[in-house]
Coordinates of N, CA and C and ligand atoms in Angstrom, one line a residue:
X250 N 107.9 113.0 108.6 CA 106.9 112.1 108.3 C 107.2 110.7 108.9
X251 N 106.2 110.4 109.5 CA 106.7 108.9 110.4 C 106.4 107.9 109.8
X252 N 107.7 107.1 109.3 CA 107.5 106.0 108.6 C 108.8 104.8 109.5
X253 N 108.7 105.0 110.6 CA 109.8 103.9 111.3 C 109.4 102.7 110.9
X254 N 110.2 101.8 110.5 CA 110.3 100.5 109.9 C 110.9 99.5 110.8
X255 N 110.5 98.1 110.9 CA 111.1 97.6 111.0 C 111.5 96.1 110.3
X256 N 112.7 95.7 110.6 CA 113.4 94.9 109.5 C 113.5 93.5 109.5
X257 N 112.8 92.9 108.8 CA 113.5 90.8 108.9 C 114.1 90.3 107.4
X258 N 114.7 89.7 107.7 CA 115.9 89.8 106.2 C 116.6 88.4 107.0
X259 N 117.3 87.8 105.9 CA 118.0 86.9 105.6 C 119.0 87.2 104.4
X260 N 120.1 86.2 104.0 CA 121.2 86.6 103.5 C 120.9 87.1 101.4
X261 N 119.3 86.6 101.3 CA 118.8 87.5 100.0 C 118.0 88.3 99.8
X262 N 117.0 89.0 100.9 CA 116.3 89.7 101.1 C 116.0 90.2 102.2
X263 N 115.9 91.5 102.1 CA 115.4 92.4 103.5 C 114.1 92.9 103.0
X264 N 112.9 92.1 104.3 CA 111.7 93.4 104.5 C 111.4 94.1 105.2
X265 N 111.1 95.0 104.9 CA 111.0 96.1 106.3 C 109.0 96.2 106.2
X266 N 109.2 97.0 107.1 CA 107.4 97.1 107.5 C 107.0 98.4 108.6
X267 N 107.0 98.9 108.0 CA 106.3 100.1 109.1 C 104.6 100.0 109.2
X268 N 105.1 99.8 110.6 CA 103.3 99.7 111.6 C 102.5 100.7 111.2
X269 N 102.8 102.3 111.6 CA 101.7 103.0 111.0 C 101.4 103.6 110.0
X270 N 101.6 102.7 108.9 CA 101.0 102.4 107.9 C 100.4 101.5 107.1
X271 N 100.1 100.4 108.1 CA 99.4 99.3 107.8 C 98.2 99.5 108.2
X272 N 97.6 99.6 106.9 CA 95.8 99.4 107.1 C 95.2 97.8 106.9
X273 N 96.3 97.2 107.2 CA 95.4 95.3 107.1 C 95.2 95.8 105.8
X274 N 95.5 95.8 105.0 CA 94.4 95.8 103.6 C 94.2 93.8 103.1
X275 N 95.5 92.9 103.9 CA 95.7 91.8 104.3 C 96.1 91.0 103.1
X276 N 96.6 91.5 101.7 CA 96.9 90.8 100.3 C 98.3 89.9 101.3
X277 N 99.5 90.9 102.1 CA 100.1 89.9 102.3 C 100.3 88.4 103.2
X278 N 99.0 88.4 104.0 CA 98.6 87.7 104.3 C 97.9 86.4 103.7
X279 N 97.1 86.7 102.6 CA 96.1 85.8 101.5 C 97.2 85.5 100.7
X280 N 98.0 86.0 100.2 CA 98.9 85.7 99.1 C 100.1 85.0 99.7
X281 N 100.2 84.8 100.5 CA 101.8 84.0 101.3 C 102.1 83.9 102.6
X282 N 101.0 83.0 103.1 CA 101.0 83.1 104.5 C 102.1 82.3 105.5
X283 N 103.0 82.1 104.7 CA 104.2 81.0 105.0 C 105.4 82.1 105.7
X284 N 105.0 83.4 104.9 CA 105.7 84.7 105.1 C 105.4 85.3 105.8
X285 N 103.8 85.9 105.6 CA 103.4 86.8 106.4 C 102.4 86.2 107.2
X286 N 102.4 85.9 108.6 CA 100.9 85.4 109.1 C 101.0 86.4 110.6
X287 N 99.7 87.1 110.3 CA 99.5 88.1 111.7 C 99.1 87.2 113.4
X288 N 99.0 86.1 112.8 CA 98.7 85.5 114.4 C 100.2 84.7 114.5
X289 N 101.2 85.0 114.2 CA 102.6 84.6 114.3 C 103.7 85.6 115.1
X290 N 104.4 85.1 115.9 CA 105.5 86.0 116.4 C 107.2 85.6 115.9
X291 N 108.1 86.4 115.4 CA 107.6 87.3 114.2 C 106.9 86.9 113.4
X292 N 105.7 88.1 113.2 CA 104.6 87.9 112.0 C 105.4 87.8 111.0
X293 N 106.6 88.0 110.5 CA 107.2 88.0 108.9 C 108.5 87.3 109.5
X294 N 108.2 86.1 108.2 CA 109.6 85.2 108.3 C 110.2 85.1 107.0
X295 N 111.2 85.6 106.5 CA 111.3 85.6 105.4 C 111.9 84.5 105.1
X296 N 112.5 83.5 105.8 CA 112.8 82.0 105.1 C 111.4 81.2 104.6
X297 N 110.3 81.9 105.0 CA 109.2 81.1 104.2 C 108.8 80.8 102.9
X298 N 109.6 81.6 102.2 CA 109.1 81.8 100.3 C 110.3 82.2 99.9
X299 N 110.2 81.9 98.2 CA 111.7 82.4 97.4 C 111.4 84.0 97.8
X300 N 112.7 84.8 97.3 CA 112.7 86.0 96.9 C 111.9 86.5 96.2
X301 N 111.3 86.2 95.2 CA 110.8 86.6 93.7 C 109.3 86.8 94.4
X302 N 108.8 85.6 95.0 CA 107.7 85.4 95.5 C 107.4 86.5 96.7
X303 N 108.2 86.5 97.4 CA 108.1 87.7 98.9 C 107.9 89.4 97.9
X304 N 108.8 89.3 96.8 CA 109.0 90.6 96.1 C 107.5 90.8 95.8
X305 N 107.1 89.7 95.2 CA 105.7 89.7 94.3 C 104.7 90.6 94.8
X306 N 104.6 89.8 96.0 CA 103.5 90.0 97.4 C 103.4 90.9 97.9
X307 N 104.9 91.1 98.0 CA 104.7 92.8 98.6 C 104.5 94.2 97.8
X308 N 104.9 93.9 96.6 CA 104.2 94.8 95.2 C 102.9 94.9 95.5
X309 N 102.0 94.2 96.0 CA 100.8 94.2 96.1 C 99.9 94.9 97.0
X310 N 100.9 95.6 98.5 CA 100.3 96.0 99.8 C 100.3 97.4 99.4
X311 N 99.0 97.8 98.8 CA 98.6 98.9 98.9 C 99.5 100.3 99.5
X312 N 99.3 99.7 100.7 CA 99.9 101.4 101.4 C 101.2 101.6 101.5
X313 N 102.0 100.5 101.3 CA 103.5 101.0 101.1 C 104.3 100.7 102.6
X314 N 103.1 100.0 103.3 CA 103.9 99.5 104.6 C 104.7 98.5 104.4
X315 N 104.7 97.4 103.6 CA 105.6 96.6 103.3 C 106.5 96.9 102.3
X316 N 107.8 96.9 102.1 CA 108.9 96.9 100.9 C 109.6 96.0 101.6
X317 N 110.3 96.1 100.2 CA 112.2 94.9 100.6 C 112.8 95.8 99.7
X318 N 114.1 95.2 100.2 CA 115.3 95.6 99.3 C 115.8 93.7 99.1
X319 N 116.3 94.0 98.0 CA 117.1 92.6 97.3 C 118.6 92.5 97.8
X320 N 118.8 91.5 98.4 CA 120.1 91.7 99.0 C 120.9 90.0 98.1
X321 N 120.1 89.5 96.9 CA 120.6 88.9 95.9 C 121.3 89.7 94.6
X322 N 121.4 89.2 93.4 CA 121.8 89.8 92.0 C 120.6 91.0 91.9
X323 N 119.5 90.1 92.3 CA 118.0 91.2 91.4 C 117.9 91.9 92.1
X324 N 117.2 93.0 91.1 CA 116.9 94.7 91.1 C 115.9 94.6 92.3
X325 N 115.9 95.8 92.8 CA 114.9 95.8 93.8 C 113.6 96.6 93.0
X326 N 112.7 97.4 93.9 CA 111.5 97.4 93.1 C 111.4 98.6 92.6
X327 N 111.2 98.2 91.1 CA 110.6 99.3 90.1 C 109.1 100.3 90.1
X328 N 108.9 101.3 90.4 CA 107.7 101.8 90.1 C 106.7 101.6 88.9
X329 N 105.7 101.3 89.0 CA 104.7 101.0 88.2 C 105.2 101.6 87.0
X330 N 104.8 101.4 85.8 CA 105.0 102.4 84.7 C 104.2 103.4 84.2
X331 N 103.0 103.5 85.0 CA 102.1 104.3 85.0 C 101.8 104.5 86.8
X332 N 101.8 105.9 86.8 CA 101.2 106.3 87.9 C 99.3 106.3 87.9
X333 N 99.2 105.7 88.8 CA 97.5 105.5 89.2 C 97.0 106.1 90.1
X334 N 96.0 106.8 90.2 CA 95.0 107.1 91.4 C 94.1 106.1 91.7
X335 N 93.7 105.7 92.7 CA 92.5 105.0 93.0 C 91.3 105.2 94.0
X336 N 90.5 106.1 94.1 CA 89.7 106.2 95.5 C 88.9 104.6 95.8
X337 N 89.3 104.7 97.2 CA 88.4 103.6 98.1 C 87.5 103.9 98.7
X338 N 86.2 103.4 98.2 CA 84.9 103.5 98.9 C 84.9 103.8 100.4
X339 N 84.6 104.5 100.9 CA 84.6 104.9 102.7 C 85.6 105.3 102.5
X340 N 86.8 105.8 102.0 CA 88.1 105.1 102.5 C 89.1 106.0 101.9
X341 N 90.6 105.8 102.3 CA 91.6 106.2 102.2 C 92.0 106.5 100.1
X342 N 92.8 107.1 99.4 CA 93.1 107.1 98.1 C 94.6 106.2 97.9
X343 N 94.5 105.2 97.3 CA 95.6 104.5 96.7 C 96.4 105.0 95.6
X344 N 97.4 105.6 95.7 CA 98.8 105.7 94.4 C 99.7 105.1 94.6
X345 N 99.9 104.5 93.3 CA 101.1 103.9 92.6 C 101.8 104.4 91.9
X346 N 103.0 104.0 91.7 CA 104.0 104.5 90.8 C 105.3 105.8 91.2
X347 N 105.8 106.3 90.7 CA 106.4 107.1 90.6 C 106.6 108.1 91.5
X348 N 106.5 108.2 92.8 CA 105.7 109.3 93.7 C 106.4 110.1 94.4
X349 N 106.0 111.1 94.5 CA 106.6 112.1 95.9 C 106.0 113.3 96.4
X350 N 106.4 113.0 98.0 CA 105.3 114.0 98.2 C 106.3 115.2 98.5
X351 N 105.6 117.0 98.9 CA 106.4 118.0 99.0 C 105.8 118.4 99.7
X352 N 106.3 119.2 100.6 CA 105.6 120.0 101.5 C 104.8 121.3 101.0
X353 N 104.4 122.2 102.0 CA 103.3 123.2 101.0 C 104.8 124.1 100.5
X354 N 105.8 124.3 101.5 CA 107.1 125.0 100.8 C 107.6 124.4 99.6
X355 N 107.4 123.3 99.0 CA 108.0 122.7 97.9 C 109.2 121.9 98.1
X356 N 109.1 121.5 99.4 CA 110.2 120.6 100.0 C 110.1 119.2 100.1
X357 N 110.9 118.1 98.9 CA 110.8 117.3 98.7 C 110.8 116.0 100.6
X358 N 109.7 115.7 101.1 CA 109.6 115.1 101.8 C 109.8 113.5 101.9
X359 N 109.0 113.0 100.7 CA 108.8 111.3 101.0 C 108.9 111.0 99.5
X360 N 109.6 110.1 98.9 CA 109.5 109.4 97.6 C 109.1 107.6 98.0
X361 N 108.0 107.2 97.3 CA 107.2 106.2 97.7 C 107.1 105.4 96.1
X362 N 106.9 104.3 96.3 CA 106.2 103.6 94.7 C 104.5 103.0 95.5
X363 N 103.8 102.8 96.3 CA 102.9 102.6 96.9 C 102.1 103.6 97.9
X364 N 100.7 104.2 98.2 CA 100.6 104.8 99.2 C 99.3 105.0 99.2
X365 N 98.6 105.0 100.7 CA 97.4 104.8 101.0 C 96.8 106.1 101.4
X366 N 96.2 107.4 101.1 CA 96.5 108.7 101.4 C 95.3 109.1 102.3
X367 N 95.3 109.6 103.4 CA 94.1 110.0 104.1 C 93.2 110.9 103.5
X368 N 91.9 110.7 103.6 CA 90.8 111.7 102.5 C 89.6 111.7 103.5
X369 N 90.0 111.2 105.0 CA 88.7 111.8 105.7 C 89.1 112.6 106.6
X370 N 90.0 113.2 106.5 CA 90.9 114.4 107.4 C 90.9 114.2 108.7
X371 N 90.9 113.1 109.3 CA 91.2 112.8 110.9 C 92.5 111.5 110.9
X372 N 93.0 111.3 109.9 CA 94.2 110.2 110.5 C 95.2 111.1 111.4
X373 N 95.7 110.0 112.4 CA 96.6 110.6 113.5 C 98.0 110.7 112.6
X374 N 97.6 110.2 111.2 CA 99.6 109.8 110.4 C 99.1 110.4 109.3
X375 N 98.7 111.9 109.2 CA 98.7 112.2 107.7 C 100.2 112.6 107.0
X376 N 99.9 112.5 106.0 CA 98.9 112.3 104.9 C 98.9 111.0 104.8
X377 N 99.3 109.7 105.2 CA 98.9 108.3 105.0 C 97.6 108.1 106.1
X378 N 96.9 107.1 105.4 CA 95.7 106.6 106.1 C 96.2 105.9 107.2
X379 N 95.6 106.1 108.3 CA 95.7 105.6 109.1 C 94.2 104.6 109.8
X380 N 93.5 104.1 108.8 CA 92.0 103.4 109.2 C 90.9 104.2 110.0
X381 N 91.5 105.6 110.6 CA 90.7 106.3 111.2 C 89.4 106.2 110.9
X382 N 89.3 106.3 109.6 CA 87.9 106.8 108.4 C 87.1 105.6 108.6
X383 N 87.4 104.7 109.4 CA 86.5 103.3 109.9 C 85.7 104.1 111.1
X384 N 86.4 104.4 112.4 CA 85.6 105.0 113.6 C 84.9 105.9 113.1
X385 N 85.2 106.8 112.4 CA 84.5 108.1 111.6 C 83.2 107.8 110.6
X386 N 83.1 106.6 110.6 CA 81.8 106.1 109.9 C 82.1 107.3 108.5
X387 N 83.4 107.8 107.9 CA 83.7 108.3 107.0 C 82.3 108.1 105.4
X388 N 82.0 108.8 105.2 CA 81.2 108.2 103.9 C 81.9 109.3 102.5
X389 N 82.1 107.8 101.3 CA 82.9 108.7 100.0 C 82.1 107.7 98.7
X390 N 82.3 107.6 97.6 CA 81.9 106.8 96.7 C 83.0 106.5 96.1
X391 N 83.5 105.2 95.5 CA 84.8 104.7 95.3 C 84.9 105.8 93.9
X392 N 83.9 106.1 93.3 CA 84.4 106.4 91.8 C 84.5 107.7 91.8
X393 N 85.1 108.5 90.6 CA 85.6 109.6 90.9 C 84.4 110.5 89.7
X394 N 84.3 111.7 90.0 CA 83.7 112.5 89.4 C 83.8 112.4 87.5
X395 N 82.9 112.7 86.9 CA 83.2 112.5 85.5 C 84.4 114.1 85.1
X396 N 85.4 113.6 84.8 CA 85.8 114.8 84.2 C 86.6 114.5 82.6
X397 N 87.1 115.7 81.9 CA 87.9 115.4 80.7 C 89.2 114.9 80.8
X398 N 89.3 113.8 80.2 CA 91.0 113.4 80.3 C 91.8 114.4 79.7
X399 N 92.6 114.9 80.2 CA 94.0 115.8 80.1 C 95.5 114.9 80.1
X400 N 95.6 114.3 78.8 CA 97.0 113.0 79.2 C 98.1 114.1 79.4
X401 N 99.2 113.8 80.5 CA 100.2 114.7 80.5 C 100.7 113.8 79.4
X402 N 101.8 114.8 78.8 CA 102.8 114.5 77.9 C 103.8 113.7 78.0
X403 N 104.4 113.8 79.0 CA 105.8 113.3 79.4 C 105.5 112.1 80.4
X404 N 106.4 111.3 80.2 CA 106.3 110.3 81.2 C 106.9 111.2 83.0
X405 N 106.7 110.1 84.1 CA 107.8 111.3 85.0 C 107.2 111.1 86.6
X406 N 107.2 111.7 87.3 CA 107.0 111.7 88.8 C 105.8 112.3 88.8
X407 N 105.0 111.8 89.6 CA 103.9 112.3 90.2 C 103.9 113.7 91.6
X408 N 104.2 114.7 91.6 CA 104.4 115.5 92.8 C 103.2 115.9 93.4
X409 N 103.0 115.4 94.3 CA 101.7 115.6 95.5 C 102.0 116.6 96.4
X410 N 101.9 117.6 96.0 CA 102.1 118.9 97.2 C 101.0 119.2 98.0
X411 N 101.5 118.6 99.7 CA 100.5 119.2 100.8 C 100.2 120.5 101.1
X412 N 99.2 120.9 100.6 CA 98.5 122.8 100.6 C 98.6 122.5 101.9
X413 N 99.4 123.9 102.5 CA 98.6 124.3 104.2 C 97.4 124.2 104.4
X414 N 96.9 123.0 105.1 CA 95.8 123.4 105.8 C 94.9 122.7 104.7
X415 N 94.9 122.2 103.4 CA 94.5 122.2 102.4 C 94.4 121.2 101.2
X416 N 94.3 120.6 100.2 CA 94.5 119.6 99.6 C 95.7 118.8 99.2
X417 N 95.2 118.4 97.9 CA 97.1 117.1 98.0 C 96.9 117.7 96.5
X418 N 98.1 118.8 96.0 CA 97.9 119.2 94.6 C 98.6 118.4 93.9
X419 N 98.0 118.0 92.6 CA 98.9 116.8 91.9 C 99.7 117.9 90.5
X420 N 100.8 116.5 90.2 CA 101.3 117.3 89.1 C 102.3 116.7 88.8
X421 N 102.1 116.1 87.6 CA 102.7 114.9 86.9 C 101.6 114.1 86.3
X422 N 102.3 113.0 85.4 CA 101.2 112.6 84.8 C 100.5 111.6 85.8
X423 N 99.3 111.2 85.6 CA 98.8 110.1 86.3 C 97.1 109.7 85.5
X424 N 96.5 108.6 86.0 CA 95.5 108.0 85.5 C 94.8 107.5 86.5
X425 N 93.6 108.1 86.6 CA 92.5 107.8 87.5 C 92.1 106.5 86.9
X426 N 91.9 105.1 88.1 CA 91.7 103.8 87.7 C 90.9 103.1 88.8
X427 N 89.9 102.4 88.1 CA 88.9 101.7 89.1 C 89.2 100.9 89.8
X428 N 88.5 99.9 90.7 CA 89.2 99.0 91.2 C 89.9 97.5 90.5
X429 N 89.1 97.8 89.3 CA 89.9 96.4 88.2 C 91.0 96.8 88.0
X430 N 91.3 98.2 87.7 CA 92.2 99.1 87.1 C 92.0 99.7 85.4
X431 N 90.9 99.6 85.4 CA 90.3 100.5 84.0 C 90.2 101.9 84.5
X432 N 90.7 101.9 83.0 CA 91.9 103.8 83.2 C 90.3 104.4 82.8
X433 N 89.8 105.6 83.7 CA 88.4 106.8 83.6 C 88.8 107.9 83.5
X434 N 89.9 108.3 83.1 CA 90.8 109.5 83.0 C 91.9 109.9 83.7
X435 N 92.6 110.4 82.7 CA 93.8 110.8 82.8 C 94.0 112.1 82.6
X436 N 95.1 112.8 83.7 CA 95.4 113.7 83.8 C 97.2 114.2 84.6
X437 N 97.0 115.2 84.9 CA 98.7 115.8 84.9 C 98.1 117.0 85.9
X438 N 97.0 117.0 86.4 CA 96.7 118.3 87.4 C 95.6 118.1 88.3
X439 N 95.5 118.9 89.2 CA 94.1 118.2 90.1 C 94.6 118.4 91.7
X440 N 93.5 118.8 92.3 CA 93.3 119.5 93.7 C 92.6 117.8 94.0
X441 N 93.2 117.0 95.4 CA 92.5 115.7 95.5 C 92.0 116.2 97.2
X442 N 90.9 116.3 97.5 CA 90.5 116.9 99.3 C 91.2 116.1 100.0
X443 N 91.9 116.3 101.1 CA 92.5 115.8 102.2 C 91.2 115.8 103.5
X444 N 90.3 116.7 103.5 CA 90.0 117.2 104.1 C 88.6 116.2 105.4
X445 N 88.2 115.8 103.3 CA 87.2 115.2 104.1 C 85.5 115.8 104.1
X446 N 85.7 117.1 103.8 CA 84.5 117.5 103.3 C 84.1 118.1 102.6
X447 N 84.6 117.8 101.1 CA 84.3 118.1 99.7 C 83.1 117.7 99.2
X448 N 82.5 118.0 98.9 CA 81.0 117.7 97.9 C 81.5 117.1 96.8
X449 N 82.4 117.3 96.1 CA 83.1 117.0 94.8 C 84.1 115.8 95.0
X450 N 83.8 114.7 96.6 CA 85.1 113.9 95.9 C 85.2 113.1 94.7
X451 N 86.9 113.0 94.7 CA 87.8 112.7 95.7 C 88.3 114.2 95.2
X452 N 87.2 115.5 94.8 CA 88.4 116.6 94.7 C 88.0 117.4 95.4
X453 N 89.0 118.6 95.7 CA 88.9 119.8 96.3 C 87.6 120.6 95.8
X454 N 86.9 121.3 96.9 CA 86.0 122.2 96.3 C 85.9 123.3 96.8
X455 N 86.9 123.5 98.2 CA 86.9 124.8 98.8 C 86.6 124.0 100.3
X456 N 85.8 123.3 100.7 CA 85.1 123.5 101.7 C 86.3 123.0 102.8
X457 N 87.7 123.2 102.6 CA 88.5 122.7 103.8 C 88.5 124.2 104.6
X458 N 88.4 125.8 103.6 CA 88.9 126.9 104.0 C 87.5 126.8 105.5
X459 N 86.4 125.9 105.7 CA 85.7 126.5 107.0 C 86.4 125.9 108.1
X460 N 87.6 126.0 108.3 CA 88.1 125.8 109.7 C 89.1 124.8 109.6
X461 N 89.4 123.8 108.6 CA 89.9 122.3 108.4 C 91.6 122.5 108.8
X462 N 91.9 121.8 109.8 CA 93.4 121.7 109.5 C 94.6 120.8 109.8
X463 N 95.3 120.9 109.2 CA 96.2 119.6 108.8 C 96.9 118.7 110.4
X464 N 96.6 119.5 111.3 CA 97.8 118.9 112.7 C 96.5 118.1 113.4
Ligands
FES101 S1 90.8 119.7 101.0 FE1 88.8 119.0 101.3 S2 87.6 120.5 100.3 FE2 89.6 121.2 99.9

């Protein structure tokens, strides 16, 4: 899974940044442009802001292209305490929290606290969005289908297993949340389409089996 990073740090923090996973979503930009400014070379300077403040900011970049590591006393970053789903209108699905993805063998691949997930089945970097779903004039509805909350029990990891060919199976607890972040149900199970041509998003409904596939 291509997530090459690269790194600017000083003697209390390191950030790293992998390119193809930046969808601009552009919070680190509006939030601390002292740090991060894209018409800059290096775009990220990290002597621009305290630590606490760079950590903040980057909690905030959606897809998980930005992180740090704390190279002070403080902890580096904690996963949300709730795992969240979020679908994006046109657009890619946002999870927070706890995460990891498996392959369809059950082979722990990627553990993430942020991630932008492709849902129109043409990113060149699946399963992360890759903005494709822009050229693809992609069409989705940000909100998600009405269904019955199912709270898992246990607190714990979110496991997103890529079906061959097929959806992103979830399994762990999590909570479907709008864009304010008002929880519309909660659940511990759920087929989410990768595919792109579900009648039912953001879920699976079958329709990846007419030809859809993952490479
Ligand atoms: S993955 Fe899209 S319909 Fe199943």
């Amino acid at each position: 899974m291509d997530d090459k990073r690269r790194r600017y740090e000083n003697d209390r923090i390191a950030i790293t940044f992998s390119p193809r996973r930046c969808i601009h979503a552009a919070e680190c930009g509006s939030n601390l442009s002292a740090v991060f400014d894209a018409g800059r070379k290096p775009w990220i300077n990290p002597d621009g802001g305290e630590p606490n403040e760079i950590a903040d900011t980057i909690r905030k970049c959606p897809s998980g292209a930005l992180q740090y590591e704390r190279k002070d006393a403080e902890p580096g970053e904690a996963p949300d305490a709730r795992n969240t789903v979020r679908a994006v209108k046109n657009g890619p699905v946002y999870v927070r929290g706890n995460l990891e993805i498996l392959s369809a063998d059950g082979e722990l691949v990627h553990r993430d606290t942020r991630l932008a997930l492709c849902r129109c089945g043409d990113s060149g970097n699946k399963p992360f969005c890759d903005n494709t779903h822009i050229e693809q004039k992609f069409e989705a509805p940000a909100g998600m289908a009405d269904r019955e909350s199912a709270p898992g029990t246990e607190p714990g990891a979110l496991r997103m297993t890529l079906a061959l060919n097929g959806p992103i199976l979830m399994s762990g607890p999590y909570s479907v949340v709008d864009e304010e972040g008002k929880v519309l149900f909660e659940s511990e199970k759920g087929a989410l389409c990768r595919c792109g041509r579900s009648s039912n998003k953001p879920f699976c409904d079958g329709a990846h089996k007419q030809g859809w596939t993952a490479d």
